[in-house]
XYZ file of C-alpha atoms in Angstrom:
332
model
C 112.225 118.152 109.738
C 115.067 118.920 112.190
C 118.195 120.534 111.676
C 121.006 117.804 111.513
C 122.951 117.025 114.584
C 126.282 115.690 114.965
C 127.286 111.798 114.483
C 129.855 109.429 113.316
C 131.480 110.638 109.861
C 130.127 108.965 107.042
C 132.980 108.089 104.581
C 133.047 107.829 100.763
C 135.821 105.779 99.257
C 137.691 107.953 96.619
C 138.458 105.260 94.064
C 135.742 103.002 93.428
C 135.751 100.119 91.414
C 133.824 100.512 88.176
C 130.681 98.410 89.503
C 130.774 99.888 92.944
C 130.818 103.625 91.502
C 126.799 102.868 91.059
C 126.294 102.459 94.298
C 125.594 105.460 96.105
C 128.484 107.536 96.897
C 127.932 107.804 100.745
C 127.236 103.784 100.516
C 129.895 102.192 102.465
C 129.902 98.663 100.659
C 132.319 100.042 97.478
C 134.184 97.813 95.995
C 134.871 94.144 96.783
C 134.072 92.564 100.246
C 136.975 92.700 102.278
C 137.093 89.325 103.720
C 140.294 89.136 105.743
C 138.770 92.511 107.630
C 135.402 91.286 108.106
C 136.610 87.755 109.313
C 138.364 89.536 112.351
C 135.688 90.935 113.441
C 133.468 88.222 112.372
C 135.568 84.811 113.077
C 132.738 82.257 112.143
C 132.370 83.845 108.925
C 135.598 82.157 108.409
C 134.226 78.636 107.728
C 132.238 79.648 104.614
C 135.249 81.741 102.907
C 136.751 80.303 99.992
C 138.997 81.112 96.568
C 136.151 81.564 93.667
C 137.393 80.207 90.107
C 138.981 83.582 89.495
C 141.222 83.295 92.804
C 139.240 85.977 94.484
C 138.075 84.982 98.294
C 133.631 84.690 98.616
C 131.327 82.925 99.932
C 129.057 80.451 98.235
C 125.958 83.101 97.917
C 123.860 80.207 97.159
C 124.584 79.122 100.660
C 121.724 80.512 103.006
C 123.524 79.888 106.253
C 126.615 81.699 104.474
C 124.774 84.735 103.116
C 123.337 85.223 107.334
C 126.801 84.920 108.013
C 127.859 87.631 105.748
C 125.066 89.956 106.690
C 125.987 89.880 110.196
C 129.621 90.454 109.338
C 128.673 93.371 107.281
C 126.428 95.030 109.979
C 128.911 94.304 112.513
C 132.083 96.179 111.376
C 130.100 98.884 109.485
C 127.333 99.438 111.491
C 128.050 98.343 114.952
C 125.366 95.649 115.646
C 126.974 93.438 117.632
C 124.130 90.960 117.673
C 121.915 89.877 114.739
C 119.976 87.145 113.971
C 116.815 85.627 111.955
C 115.057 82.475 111.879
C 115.597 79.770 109.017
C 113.865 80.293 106.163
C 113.408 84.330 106.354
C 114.434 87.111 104.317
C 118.209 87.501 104.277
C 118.432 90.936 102.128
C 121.931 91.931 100.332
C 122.779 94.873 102.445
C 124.043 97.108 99.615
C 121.255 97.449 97.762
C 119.381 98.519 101.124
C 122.435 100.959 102.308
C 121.215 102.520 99.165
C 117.961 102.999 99.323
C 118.650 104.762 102.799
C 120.893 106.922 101.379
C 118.646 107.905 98.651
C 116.195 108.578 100.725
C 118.136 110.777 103.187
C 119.091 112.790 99.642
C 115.146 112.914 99.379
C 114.809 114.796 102.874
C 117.397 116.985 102.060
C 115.897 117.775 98.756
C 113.072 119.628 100.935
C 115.712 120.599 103.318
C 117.213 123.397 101.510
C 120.392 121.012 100.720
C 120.906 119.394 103.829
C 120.392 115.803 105.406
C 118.559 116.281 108.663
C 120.130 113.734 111.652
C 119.065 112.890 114.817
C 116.209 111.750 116.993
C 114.211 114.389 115.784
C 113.252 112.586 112.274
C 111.120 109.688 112.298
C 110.570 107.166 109.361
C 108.335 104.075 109.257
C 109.308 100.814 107.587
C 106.551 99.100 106.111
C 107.017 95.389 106.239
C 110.433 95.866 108.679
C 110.722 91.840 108.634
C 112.439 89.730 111.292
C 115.898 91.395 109.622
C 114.900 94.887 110.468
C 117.556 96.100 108.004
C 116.200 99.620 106.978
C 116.239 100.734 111.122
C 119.344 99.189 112.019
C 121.052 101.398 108.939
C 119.503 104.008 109.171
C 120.053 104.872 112.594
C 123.461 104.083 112.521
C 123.980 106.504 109.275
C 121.738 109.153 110.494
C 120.419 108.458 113.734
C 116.785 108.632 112.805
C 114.145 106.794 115.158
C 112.315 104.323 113.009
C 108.822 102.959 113.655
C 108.426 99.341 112.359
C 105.326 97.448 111.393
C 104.591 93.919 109.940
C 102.033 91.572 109.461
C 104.060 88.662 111.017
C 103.894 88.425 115.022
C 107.661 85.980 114.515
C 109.137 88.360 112.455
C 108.326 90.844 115.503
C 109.760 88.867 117.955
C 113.089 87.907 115.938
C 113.509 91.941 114.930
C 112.645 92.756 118.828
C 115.316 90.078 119.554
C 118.060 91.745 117.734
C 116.722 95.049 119.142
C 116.923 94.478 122.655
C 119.915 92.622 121.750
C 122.447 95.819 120.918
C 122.887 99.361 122.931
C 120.726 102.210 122.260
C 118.282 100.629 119.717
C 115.201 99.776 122.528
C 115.371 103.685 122.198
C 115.484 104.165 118.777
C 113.584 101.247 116.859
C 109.972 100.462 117.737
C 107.897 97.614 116.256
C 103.981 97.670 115.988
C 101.828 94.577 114.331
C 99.978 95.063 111.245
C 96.471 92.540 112.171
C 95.194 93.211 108.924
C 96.402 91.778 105.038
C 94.153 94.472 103.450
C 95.193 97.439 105.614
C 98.860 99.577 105.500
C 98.981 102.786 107.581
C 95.426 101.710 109.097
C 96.159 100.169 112.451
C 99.389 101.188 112.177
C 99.394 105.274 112.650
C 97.366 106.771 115.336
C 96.358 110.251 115.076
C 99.312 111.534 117.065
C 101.586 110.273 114.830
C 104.132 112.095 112.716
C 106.797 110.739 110.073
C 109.360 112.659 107.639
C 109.564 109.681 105.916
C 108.010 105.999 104.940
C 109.827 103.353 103.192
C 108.882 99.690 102.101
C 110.304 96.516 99.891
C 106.747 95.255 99.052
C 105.908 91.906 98.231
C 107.258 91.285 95.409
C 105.363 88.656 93.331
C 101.584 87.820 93.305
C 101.488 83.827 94.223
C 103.892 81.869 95.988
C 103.726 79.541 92.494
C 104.865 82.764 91.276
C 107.406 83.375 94.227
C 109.002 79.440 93.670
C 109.294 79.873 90.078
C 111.405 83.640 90.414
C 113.329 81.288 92.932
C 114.067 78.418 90.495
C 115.372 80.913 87.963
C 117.686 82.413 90.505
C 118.974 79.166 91.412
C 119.894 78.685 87.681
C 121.689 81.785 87.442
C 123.659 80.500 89.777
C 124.630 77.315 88.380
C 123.048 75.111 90.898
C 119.907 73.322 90.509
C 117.081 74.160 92.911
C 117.622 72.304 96.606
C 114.557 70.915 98.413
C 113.708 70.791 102.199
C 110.624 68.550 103.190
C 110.118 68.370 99.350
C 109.826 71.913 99.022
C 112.040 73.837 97.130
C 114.218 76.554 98.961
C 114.307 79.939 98.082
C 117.204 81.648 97.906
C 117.911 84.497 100.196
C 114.792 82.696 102.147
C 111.708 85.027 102.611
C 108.474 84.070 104.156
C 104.985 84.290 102.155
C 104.260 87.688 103.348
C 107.601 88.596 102.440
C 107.574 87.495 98.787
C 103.733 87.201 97.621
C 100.470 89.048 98.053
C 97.123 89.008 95.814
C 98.164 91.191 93.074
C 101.710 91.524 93.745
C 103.509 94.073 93.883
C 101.976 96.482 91.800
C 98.416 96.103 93.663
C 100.233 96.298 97.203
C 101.688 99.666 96.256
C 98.089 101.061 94.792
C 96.636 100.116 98.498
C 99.699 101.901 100.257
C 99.044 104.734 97.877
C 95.051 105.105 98.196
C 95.685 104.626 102.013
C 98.336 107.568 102.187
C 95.627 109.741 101.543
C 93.981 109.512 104.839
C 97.045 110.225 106.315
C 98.353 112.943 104.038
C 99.630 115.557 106.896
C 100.966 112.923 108.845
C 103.577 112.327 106.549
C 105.701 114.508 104.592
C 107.405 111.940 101.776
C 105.466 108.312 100.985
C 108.091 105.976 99.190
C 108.192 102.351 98.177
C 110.568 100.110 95.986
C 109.401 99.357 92.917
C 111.024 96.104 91.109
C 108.839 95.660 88.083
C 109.898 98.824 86.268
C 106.412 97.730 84.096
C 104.686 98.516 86.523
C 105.751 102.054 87.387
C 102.816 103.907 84.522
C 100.523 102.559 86.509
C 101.853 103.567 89.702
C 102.413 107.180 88.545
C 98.849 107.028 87.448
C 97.510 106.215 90.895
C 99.457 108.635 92.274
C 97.765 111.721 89.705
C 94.733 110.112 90.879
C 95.667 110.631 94.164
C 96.529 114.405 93.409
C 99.911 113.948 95.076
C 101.412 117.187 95.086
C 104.812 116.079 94.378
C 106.389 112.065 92.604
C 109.574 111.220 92.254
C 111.160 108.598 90.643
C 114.786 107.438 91.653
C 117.032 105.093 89.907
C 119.093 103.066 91.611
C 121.892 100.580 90.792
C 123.817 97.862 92.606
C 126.501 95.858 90.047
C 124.096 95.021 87.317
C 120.576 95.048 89.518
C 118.706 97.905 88.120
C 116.079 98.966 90.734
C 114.338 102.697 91.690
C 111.736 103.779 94.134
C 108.999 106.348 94.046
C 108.373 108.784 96.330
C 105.316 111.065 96.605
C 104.077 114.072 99.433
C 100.893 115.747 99.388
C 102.243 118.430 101.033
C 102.924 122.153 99.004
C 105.278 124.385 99.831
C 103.323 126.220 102.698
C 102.494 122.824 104.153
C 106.082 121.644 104.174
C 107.515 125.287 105.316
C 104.509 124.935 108.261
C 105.627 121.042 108.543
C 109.645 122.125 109.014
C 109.106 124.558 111.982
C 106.919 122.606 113.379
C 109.235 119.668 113.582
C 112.503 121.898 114.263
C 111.044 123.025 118.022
């Protein structure tokens, strides 16, 4: 890993609220959404802003088209993406919970950093499954300037995340995408030989059927008082998300077994493996893969966003000689 090089100051609010306090503390999104401030710099947010029954100004988060809107008010005046986009019916992610897994994980790097967050071109992560939002590269290169690598099984995801890419300054530079041809394979076809990455991240599929997927959806939809809307009598998931986005055979906890026995193989080409992990059930048998795998190092990481409890797990195969050898390597 590099030593960190300069960037734009990353602030931490110095009162926040009681539910934003469990957000990380570098995470920018503390406290309520500040509507009046994001609708200058966002003006079409404007049309989905309203008074909630406790007189506070929202949106209608049930609302896809208002959620998009959101998002690309949020990455605008924190992040500086001018332009951002996805097609109907795809994964519109909160962006707090994903500020924080970034942030988490740049605490990771410096955990084997002797204290300190390495910045700049010099670190490379891959996102596994980057979707047509590419969320994880476009934050974490604004926070940290890292050069992400990008992979998914969808060829229009690609083209909507290479959209927004080409879309702002400096990211043709600093994001790359590469297609995944296989549904069985992770890092194969993905890393060549000559490849090298601090870090891997990923938001796996998260249930194991798309009956599975619709139902998690219909419950959702209750929580939110509204009963389930359909489109071409299907019923429309909230947030959106495409089927390789929400479902594969075995769900989540057999995705992450196959990213795991695959990491193997490419042990020295990475220094820290993580993934989220949403089923907290199913983290035993994670951490038993991962002994099975004779990881040298797993860690487990709580997070919290409001009352969402979710963690990721992060494993290297890499001792202490390895990472010391790994360090000056990628410092030159």
């Amino acid at each position: 890993m590099s030593s960190p090089k300069s960037g734009n100051p990353i602030s931490t609010p110095s009162t926040p609220s009681k539910t934003a306090a469990l957000l990380h503390p570098r995470n920018r999104h503390q406290g309520r959404y500040d509507f009046d401030a994001l609708v200058k710099d966002t003006p079409e947010l404007a049309t989905f802003v309203a008074l909630n029954p406790h007189g506070d100004k929202s949106i209608d988060f049930a609302n896809p088209k208002a959620v998009k809107a959101l998002n690309r008010a949020l990455l605008k005046s924190f992040y500086g993406i001018e332009h951002w986009d996805i097609p109907a019916n795809y994964l519109c992610p909160p962006i707090p919970g994903r500020a924080d897994y970034v942030h988490y994980l740049a605490d990771l790097l410096a955990s084997s950093n002797k204290g300190v967050i390495p910045q700049g071109a010099a670190v490379r992560a891959l996102d596994i499954g980057v979707g047509a939002n590419t969320i994880y590269p476009l934050i974490g290169h604004a926070e940290y300037g890292w050069q992400f690598v990008g992979s998914d099984i969808d060829a229009n995801a690609l083209i909507a995340a290479r959209t927004t890419i080409n879309a702002n300054k400096g990211l043709s530079t600093a994001i790359t995408l590469r297609q995944q041809k296989s549904q069985k394979q992770i890092f194969k076809g993905v890393l060549s030989t000559n490849d090298y990455f601090d870090l891997t991240l990923c938001n796996p599929p998260f249930h194991a059927s798309r009956a599975e997927a619709l139902s998690g959806s219909t419950r959702k939809w209750r929580g939110l008082g509204k009963a389930a809307p359909k489109q071409n009598n299907n019923t429309v998931l909230n947030f959106g998300g495409q089927g390789t986005e929400l479902w594969c055979e075995g769900g989540e906890a057999a995705f992450i077994r196959l990213m795991i026995e695959e990491s193997r193989a490419v042990s020295r080409q990475v220094f820290w493996f993580s993934t989220l992990v949403s089923k907290e059930s199913n983290l035993p048998g994670i951490l038993h893969a991962l002994r099975k795998a004779n990881a040298f190092t797993v860690k487990t990481v709580e997070m919290a966003q409001g009352q969402k409890k979710s963690r990721f797990v992060a494993w290297t195969f890499l001792n202490p000689a390895a990472q010391e050898a790994w360090r000056k390597a990628r410092s030159r």
